[in-house]
Amino acid sequence: MKLLQEAIEKRGIILNDNILKVDSFMNHQIDPQLMFEIGKEFADHYRNQEITKIVTIESSGIAPAVFTGLAMNLPVVFLKKSEPSTMIDPVYVESFSFTKNRKYTLCMESSMLEQGDKILFIDDFLANGQAFESFESLMGKCGATIAGIGIVIEKSFQKGRKTIEDKGYDIYSLARIQSMENGKINWID
Amino acid sequence: MKLLQEAIEKRGIILNDNILKVDSFMNHQIDPQLMFEIGKEFADHYRNQEITKIVTIESSGIAPAVFTGLAMNLPVVFLKKSEPSTMIDPVYVESFSFTKNRKYTLCMESSMLEQGDKILFIDDFLANGQAFESFESLMGKCGATIAGIGIVIEKSFQKGRKTIEDKGYDIYSLARIQSMENGKINWID
């Protein structure tokens, strides 16, 4: 997605060969017009997959997910990283954040999904695929089917992409980074 | 806002006289079409206030805030409840969540705001006003001006509204709850 690649090149910060910060338009400050276009792009790709619900993970997944939900006229569920006191009958899995270097519990109220739901997973980044695997495990507990995976920025040099492809899922990443060596991004088109 | 009041009556759950759960359309599952209308409503109210940026708090504030940002063509910053390892030069304040009954650190990268920014604060709920006061303190540290406060659901029987009004801020709440006794919501129109 050209518009997104331009935003990353212009407004992203490459901290080192592995870490890209996009706090200026997605992960801390959000550019709603760009997110609106991102939502339309995911919707175009997944329009004929009979998706019944979109699922993402708080907090940075919410913006791309809600604009996808707007474009597809579908509800969006965000998984929580801690269990609020008002949650009834939660389902949860343990996960690990490489960015924050700590374990966390990924959690959802069981009534949010039904047997037979066909889920489109939307997330801001794909790197090691740890968040995806936790999501996948949670969906398994609910009897929901994963119909697609929409990623805003994929670090293709880390193992997440391959893990997901090997499992046969339909994955669609809007910007695929081959490498970020010497402060320059090489794209996979 | 009629559409929102109807959603609360139809899809909200009154847990007791003080706690309203709206996990079916805002705080866990999100209804993007409703959030789109909410965004337009805030935009209509604050259109002539020369707002430069919208600020909210993760996670439940993000959906109403990004749709307000879309309608006003403004960037949205979400304050974080923990400090990510990649944050450069953070500003923070201590806050307290009554819902979760615990302290947390509200945190923002200092580059997100500039001296002279005129801020519209958007949040999902207003109860005791604790989140607002933490936000206010953080804005003070950045030299930003608070130009308006947009609340989706206000529990008017708690002290937040009065605290904010007494300080002279322009507050606009889309649904104002006078009481929730015996499982019935009384609205302030």
Short mmCIF file of C-alpha atoms in Angstrom, two decimals:
data_model
loop_
_atom_site.label_atom_id
_atom_site.label_comp_id
_atom_site.label_asym_id
_atom_site.label_seq_id
_atom_site.Cartn_x
_atom_site.Cartn_y
_atom_site.Cartn_z
CA MET A 1 0.00 0.00 0.00
CA LYS A 2 1.80 3.03 -1.39
CA LEU A 3 0.28 5.62 0.98
CA LEU A 4 1.35 3.56 4.00
CA GLN A 5 4.87 2.94 2.71
CA GLU A 6 5.27 6.69 2.18
CA ALA A 7 4.03 7.38 5.74
CA ILE A 8 6.54 4.86 7.14
CA GLU A 9 9.44 6.34 5.13
CA LYS A 10 8.53 9.92 6.00
CA ARG A 11 7.24 9.65 9.55
CA GLY A 12 8.66 6.39 10.92
CA ILE A 13 11.84 6.15 13.00
CA ILE A 14 14.24 3.22 12.53
CA LEU A 15 15.72 2.66 16.00
CA ASN A 16 17.95 -0.22 14.90
CA ASP A 17 17.96 -3.06 12.34
CA ASN A 18 14.98 -4.67 14.11
CA ILE A 19 12.85 -1.89 15.60
CA LEU A 20 10.69 0.56 13.67
CA LYS A 21 8.77 3.19 15.61
CA VAL A 22 5.57 4.53 14.01
CA ASP A 23 4.41 6.51 17.01
CA SER A 24 3.62 9.50 14.81
CA PHE A 25 0.71 7.84 12.99
CA MET A 26 -0.29 4.53 14.59
CA ASN A 27 1.21 3.46 17.92
CA HIS A 28 0.90 6.61 20.02
CA GLN A 29 -0.39 9.36 17.76
CA ILE A 30 -2.95 8.10 15.22
CA ASP A 31 -3.60 9.54 11.76
CA PRO A 32 -7.33 8.86 11.31
CA GLN A 33 -7.35 9.59 7.54
CA LEU A 34 -4.56 7.06 6.95
CA MET A 35 -6.32 4.51 9.18
CA PHE A 36 -9.52 5.09 7.17
CA GLU A 37 -7.65 4.18 3.96
CA ILE A 38 -6.09 1.16 5.68
CA GLY A 39 -9.57 -0.01 6.72
CA LYS A 40 -10.83 0.25 3.14
CA GLU A 41 -7.81 -1.73 1.88
CA PHE A 42 -8.41 -4.62 4.30
CA ALA A 43 -12.14 -4.53 3.49
CA ASP A 44 -11.45 -4.76 -0.26
CA HIS A 45 -9.24 -7.80 0.26
CA TYR A 46 -11.54 -9.70 2.63
CA ARG A 47 -14.95 -8.61 1.31
CA ASN A 48 -15.98 -12.03 -0.07
CA GLN A 49 -14.76 -14.21 2.82
CA GLU A 50 -18.06 -14.15 4.77
CA ILE A 51 -16.31 -12.68 7.83
CA THR A 52 -18.70 -12.29 10.79
CA LYS A 53 -16.42 -10.42 13.22
CA ILE A 54 -13.12 -8.58 13.44
CA VAL A 55 -10.78 -9.25 16.36
CA THR A 56 -7.71 -7.24 17.40
CA ILE A 57 -5.51 -6.70 20.47
CA GLU A 58 -5.40 -3.53 22.56
CA SER A 59 -4.20 -0.85 22.11
CA SER A 60 -2.44 -0.24 18.79
CA GLY A 61 -4.59 -2.70 16.84
CA ILE A 62 -7.80 -0.84 17.66
CA ALA A 63 -7.48 2.03 15.15
CA PRO A 64 -6.84 -0.09 12.02
CA ALA A 65 -9.46 -2.62 13.22
CA VAL A 66 -12.31 -0.15 13.80
CA PHE A 67 -11.85 1.44 10.36
CA THR A 68 -11.88 -2.04 8.81
CA GLY A 69 -15.05 -2.69 10.79
CA LEU A 70 -16.55 0.55 9.47
CA ALA A 71 -15.72 -0.38 5.86
CA MET A 72 -17.05 -3.95 6.26
CA ASN A 73 -20.00 -3.04 8.52
CA LEU A 74 -18.86 -5.55 11.12
CA PRO A 75 -18.35 -5.42 14.90
CA VAL A 76 -14.80 -5.33 16.30
CA VAL A 77 -13.67 -7.13 19.46
CA PHE A 78 -10.42 -6.09 21.13
CA LEU A 79 -8.65 -8.62 23.31
CA LYS A 80 -7.45 -7.22 26.63
CA LYS A 81 -4.02 -7.51 28.17
CA SER A 82 -5.35 -7.61 31.72
CA GLU A 83 -8.58 -8.84 33.21
CA PRO A 84 -10.94 -6.01 34.26
CA SER A 85 -12.87 -6.56 37.47
CA THR A 86 -16.20 -6.41 35.64
CA MET A 87 -15.41 -9.25 33.21
CA ILE A 88 -17.88 -12.15 33.30
CA ASP A 89 -16.71 -15.67 32.35
CA PRO A 90 -13.38 -14.73 30.77
CA VAL A 91 -11.30 -16.95 28.46
CA TYR A 92 -7.57 -16.30 28.48
CA VAL A 93 -4.14 -17.41 27.32
CA GLU A 94 -0.64 -16.48 28.43
CA SER A 95 1.44 -14.47 25.97
CA PHE A 96 4.79 -12.72 25.79
CA SER A 97 5.73 -9.29 24.46
CA PHE A 98 9.20 -9.04 22.94
CA THR A 99 8.90 -5.23 22.75
CA LYS A 100 8.17 -4.92 26.46
CA ASN A 101 10.11 -8.07 27.42
CA ARG A 102 7.40 -9.39 29.70
CA LYS A 103 4.62 -11.95 29.98
CA TYR A 104 0.99 -10.87 29.92
CA THR A 105 -2.46 -12.46 29.95
CA LEU A 106 -4.56 -12.04 26.83
CA CYS A 107 -8.17 -12.09 27.83
CA MET A 108 -11.72 -11.95 26.41
CA GLU A 109 -15.22 -12.33 27.76
CA SER A 110 -16.53 -15.64 26.39
CA SER A 111 -19.83 -14.10 25.21
CA MET A 112 -17.96 -11.94 22.66
CA LEU A 113 -17.73 -14.80 20.14
CA GLU A 114 -20.01 -17.64 19.11
CA GLN A 115 -19.37 -21.10 17.68
CA GLY A 116 -19.21 -20.67 13.92
CA ASP A 117 -17.93 -17.09 13.93
CA LYS A 118 -15.54 -16.43 11.02
CA ILE A 119 -12.86 -14.07 12.29
CA LEU A 120 -10.68 -11.52 10.56
CA PHE A 121 -7.70 -10.76 12.81
CA ILE A 122 -6.24 -7.26 12.41
CA ASP A 123 -2.99 -6.17 14.05
CA ASP A 124 -0.58 -3.26 13.75
CA PHE A 125 2.67 -5.27 13.50
CA LEU A 126 3.74 -8.79 12.67
CA ALA A 127 7.22 -9.79 13.86
CA ASN A 128 7.73 -13.10 15.68
CA GLY A 129 4.04 -13.98 15.49
CA GLN A 130 3.72 -14.31 19.26
CA ALA A 131 0.57 -12.15 19.45
CA PHE A 132 -0.97 -14.09 16.57
CA GLU A 133 -0.33 -17.45 18.22
CA SER A 134 -1.97 -16.27 21.44
CA PHE A 135 -4.94 -14.99 19.45
CA GLU A 136 -5.13 -18.32 17.58
CA SER A 137 -5.12 -20.27 20.82
CA LEU A 138 -7.92 -18.07 22.22
CA MET A 139 -10.02 -18.55 19.07
CA GLY A 140 -9.55 -22.31 19.40
CA LYS A 141 -11.00 -22.15 22.93
CA CYS A 142 -14.09 -20.36 21.56
CA GLY A 143 -14.71 -22.60 18.55
CA ALA A 144 -14.26 -19.67 16.16
CA THR A 145 -12.68 -20.03 12.71
CA ILE A 146 -9.85 -17.76 11.58
CA ALA A 147 -10.77 -16.62 8.06
CA GLY A 148 -8.04 -14.05 7.52
CA ILE A 149 -5.15 -12.10 9.01
CA GLY A 150 -4.66 -8.45 8.13
CA ILE A 151 -1.36 -6.88 9.19
CA VAL A 152 -0.52 -3.20 8.79
CA ILE A 153 3.29 -3.54 8.96
CA GLU A 154 5.08 -6.84 8.55
CA LYS A 155 8.74 -7.30 9.46
CA SER A 156 9.20 -10.09 6.92
CA PHE A 157 12.71 -10.88 8.16
CA GLN A 158 11.27 -12.23 11.43
CA LYS A 159 9.56 -15.59 11.68
CA GLY A 160 5.88 -14.62 12.11
CA ARG A 161 5.00 -14.52 8.41
CA LYS A 162 6.39 -17.97 7.72
CA THR A 163 4.69 -19.53 10.76
CA ILE A 164 1.31 -18.18 9.63
CA GLU A 165 1.78 -19.16 5.98
CA ASP A 166 2.86 -22.67 6.96
CA LYS A 167 -0.44 -23.10 8.77
CA GLY A 168 -2.27 -22.22 5.56
CA TYR A 169 -3.96 -19.00 6.68
CA ASP A 170 -4.90 -16.17 4.30
CA ILE A 171 -2.55 -13.38 5.40
CA TYR A 172 -2.55 -9.90 3.86
CA SER A 173 0.09 -7.35 4.97
CA LEU A 174 -0.15 -3.77 3.72
CA ALA A 175 3.58 -2.98 4.06
CA ARG A 176 6.20 -5.75 4.03
CA ILE A 177 9.69 -4.90 5.21
CA GLN A 178 12.48 -7.10 3.88
CA SER A 179 15.21 -5.36 5.87
CA MET A 180 15.96 -2.13 7.74
CA GLU A 181 19.74 -2.24 7.65
CA ASN A 182 21.73 1.00 7.87
CA GLY A 183 18.56 3.00 8.47
CA LYS A 184 17.08 2.20 5.06
CA ILE A 185 13.91 0.20 4.46
CA ASN A 186 13.85 -2.40 1.69
CA TRP A 187 10.30 -3.33 0.72
CA ILE A 188 8.83 -6.59 -0.55
CA ASP A 189 6.30 -5.63 -3.23
CA MET B 1 -27.66 11.71 21.60
CA LYS B 2 -30.72 9.56 20.93
CA LEU B 3 -28.92 6.77 19.03
CA LEU B 4 -26.44 6.33 21.89
CA GLN B 5 -29.12 6.36 24.60
CA GLU B 6 -30.98 3.65 22.68
CA ALA B 7 -27.79 1.57 22.39
CA ILE B 8 -27.18 1.89 26.14
CA GLU B 9 -30.77 0.91 26.99
CA LYS B 10 -30.83 -2.00 24.58
CA ARG B 11 -27.26 -3.32 24.78
CA GLY B 12 -25.85 -2.05 28.09
CA ILE B 13 -25.87 -4.07 31.31
CA ILE B 14 -26.53 -2.37 34.64
CA LEU B 15 -24.43 -4.35 37.14
CA ASN B 16 -25.51 -2.28 40.14
CA ASP B 17 -26.58 1.30 40.96
CA ASN B 18 -23.08 2.55 40.04
CA ILE B 19 -21.70 0.31 37.30
CA LEU B 20 -22.88 0.22 33.69
CA LYS B 21 -21.21 -2.24 31.30
CA VAL B 22 -21.21 -1.31 27.62
CA ASP B 23 -18.91 -4.12 26.50
CA SER B 24 -21.19 -4.93 23.57
CA PHE B 25 -20.53 -1.70 21.67
CA MET B 26 -17.65 0.31 23.22
CA ASN B 27 -15.49 -1.22 25.96
CA HIS B 28 -14.72 -4.69 24.61
CA GLN B 29 -16.71 -5.11 21.40
CA ILE B 30 -16.91 -1.91 19.36
CA ASP B 31 -19.75 -0.89 17.03
CA PRO B 32 -17.90 1.13 14.36
CA GLN B 33 -21.06 2.66 12.82
CA LEU B 34 -22.16 3.99 16.22
CA MET B 35 -18.63 5.30 16.90
CA PHE B 36 -18.69 7.04 13.50
CA GLU B 37 -21.90 8.88 14.51
CA ILE B 38 -20.36 9.72 17.91
CA GLY B 39 -17.33 11.19 16.16
CA LYS B 40 -19.54 13.39 13.96
CA GLU B 41 -21.48 14.58 17.02
CA PHE B 42 -18.30 15.67 18.87
CA ALA B 43 -16.98 17.28 15.68
CA ASP B 44 -20.20 19.30 15.24
CA HIS B 45 -19.96 20.60 18.80
CA TYR B 46 -16.26 21.52 18.76
CA ARG B 47 -15.87 22.54 15.10
CA ASN B 48 -15.25 26.26 15.79
CA GLN B 49 -12.91 25.93 18.78
CA GLU B 50 -9.66 25.88 16.76
CA ILE B 51 -8.69 22.50 18.21
CA THR B 52 -5.23 21.35 17.03
CA LYS B 53 -5.16 17.84 18.48
CA ILE B 54 -7.36 15.21 20.10
CA VAL B 55 -6.10 13.33 23.17
CA THR B 56 -7.60 10.21 24.75
CA ILE B 57 -6.54 7.38 27.08
CA GLU B 58 -6.02 3.76 26.03
CA SER B 59 -7.91 1.57 25.38
CA SER B 60 -11.63 2.34 25.42
CA GLY B 61 -11.19 6.01 24.52
CA ILE B 62 -9.46 5.19 21.23
CA ALA B 63 -12.54 4.28 19.15
CA PRO B 64 -14.62 7.42 19.88
CA ALA B 65 -11.45 9.56 19.61
CA VAL B 66 -10.31 8.29 16.19
CA PHE B 67 -13.75 8.83 14.65
CA THR B 68 -13.79 12.35 16.09
CA GLY B 69 -10.34 12.81 14.57
CA LEU B 70 -11.67 11.56 11.22
CA ALA B 71 -14.61 13.98 11.30
CA MET B 72 -12.40 16.94 12.34
CA ASN B 73 -9.39 15.97 10.22
CA LEU B 74 -7.12 16.07 13.28
CA PRO B 75 -4.49 13.72 14.72
CA VAL B 76 -5.31 11.70 17.85
CA VAL B 77 -2.85 10.96 20.65
CA PHE B 78 -3.61 8.17 23.11
CA LEU B 79 -2.02 8.32 26.54
CA LYS B 80 -0.54 5.03 27.68
CA LYS B 81 -1.07 3.27 30.98
CA SER B 82 2.43 1.83 31.04
CA GLU B 83 5.73 3.00 29.64
CA PRO B 84 6.84 1.05 26.54
CA SER B 85 10.56 0.36 26.32
CA THR B 86 10.85 2.34 23.08
CA MET B 87 9.48 5.59 24.56
CA ILE B 88 11.82 8.57 24.26
CA ASP B 89 11.65 11.40 26.82
CA PRO B 90 8.33 10.45 28.45
CA VAL B 91 6.17 12.72 30.60
CA TYR B 92 3.98 10.99 33.15
CA VAL B 93 1.62 11.35 36.08
CA GLU B 94 0.32 8.87 38.62
CA SER B 95 -3.36 8.00 38.41
CA PHE B 96 -5.87 5.65 40.01
CA SER B 97 -8.56 3.45 38.44
CA PHE B 98 -11.67 2.95 40.57
CA THR B 99 -12.93 0.24 38.18
CA LYS B 100 -9.75 -1.79 38.53
CA ASN B 101 -8.99 -0.57 42.07
CA ARG B 102 -5.33 0.07 41.36
CA LYS B 103 -2.77 2.78 40.69
CA TYR B 104 -1.26 3.21 37.25
CA THR B 105 1.12 5.54 35.44
CA LEU B 106 -0.33 7.65 32.65
CA CYS B 107 2.39 8.33 30.16
CA MET B 108 3.12 10.19 26.91
CA GLU B 109 6.17 10.89 24.79
CA SER B 110 6.88 14.61 25.17
CA SER B 111 7.21 15.17 21.40
CA MET B 112 3.51 14.32 20.93
CA LEU B 113 2.39 17.81 21.94
CA GLU B 114 3.73 21.31 21.42
CA GLN B 115 3.43 24.50 23.40
CA GLY B 116 0.27 26.20 22.19
CA ASP B 117 -1.60 23.05 21.19
CA LYS B 118 -5.35 23.34 21.83
CA ILE B 119 -6.57 19.96 22.99
CA LEU B 120 -9.92 18.24 22.77
CA PHE B 121 -10.01 15.43 25.34
CA ILE B 122 -12.26 12.49 24.43
CA ASP B 123 -13.07 9.67 26.83
CA ASP B 124 -15.56 6.81 27.02
CA PHE B 125 -16.80 7.41 30.58
CA LEU B 126 -16.85 10.20 33.12
CA ALA B 127 -17.45 9.16 36.73
CA ASN B 128 -15.20 10.53 39.49
CA GLY B 129 -13.10 12.53 37.06
CA GLN B 130 -9.87 10.80 38.10
CA ALA B 131 -8.77 10.10 34.51
CA PHE B 132 -9.55 13.68 33.51
CA GLU B 133 -7.50 15.11 36.38
CA SER B 134 -4.50 12.99 35.40
CA PHE B 135 -4.90 14.10 31.79
CA GLU B 136 -5.16 17.73 32.94
CA SER B 137 -1.99 17.43 34.97
CA LEU B 138 -0.14 15.92 31.99
CA MET B 139 -1.32 18.71 29.68
CA GLY B 140 -0.06 21.24 32.22
CA LYS B 141 3.40 19.67 32.06
CA CYS B 142 3.39 20.08 28.25
CA GLY B 143 2.11 23.66 28.11
CA ALA B 144 -0.96 22.58 26.13
CA THR B 145 -4.37 24.23 26.55
CA ILE B 146 -7.50 22.19 27.16
CA ALA B 147 -10.12 23.54 24.77
CA GLY B 148 -12.86 20.98 25.33
CA ILE B 149 -13.87 17.71 26.94
CA GLY B 150 -16.04 15.24 25.05
CA ILE B 151 -17.49 12.35 27.06
CA VAL B 152 -19.47 9.48 25.57
CA ILE B 153 -21.25 8.39 28.77
CA GLU B 154 -21.43 10.54 31.88
CA LYS B 155 -22.51 9.19 35.23
CA SER B 156 -23.81 12.55 36.39
CA PHE B 157 -24.44 11.31 39.92
CA GLN B 158 -20.69 11.05 40.53
CA LYS B 159 -18.45 14.03 41.11
CA GLY B 160 -16.50 14.27 37.83
CA ARG B 161 -18.93 16.55 35.99
CA LYS B 162 -19.09 19.10 38.79
CA THR B 163 -15.29 19.17 39.22
CA ILE B 164 -14.82 19.88 35.51
CA GLU B 165 -17.60 22.49 35.33
CA ASP B 166 -16.25 24.28 38.41
CA LYS B 167 -12.94 24.70 36.60
CA GLY B 168 -14.76 26.40 33.74
CA TYR B 169 -14.04 23.88 30.97
CA ASP B 170 -16.33 23.34 27.98
CA ILE B 171 -17.65 19.83 28.60
CA TYR B 172 -20.01 18.01 26.24
CA SER B 173 -21.39 14.59 27.21
CA LEU B 174 -23.42 12.61 24.69
CA ALA B 175 -25.38 10.57 27.25
CA ARG B 176 -25.91 11.84 30.81
CA ILE B 177 -27.13 9.39 33.41
CA GLN B 178 -28.92 10.89 36.41
CA SER B 179 -29.38 7.54 38.16
CA MET B 180 -29.40 3.79 37.52
CA GLU B 181 -31.45 2.67 40.51
CA ASN B 182 -33.41 -0.59 40.33
CA GLY B 183 -31.94 -1.41 36.94
CA LYS B 184 -33.55 1.59 35.22
CA ILE B 185 -31.64 4.50 33.67
CA ASN B 186 -32.91 8.04 34.21
CA TRP B 187 -31.45 10.45 31.68
CA ILE B 188 -30.59 14.13 31.97
CA ASP B 189 -31.68 15.74 28.69
#
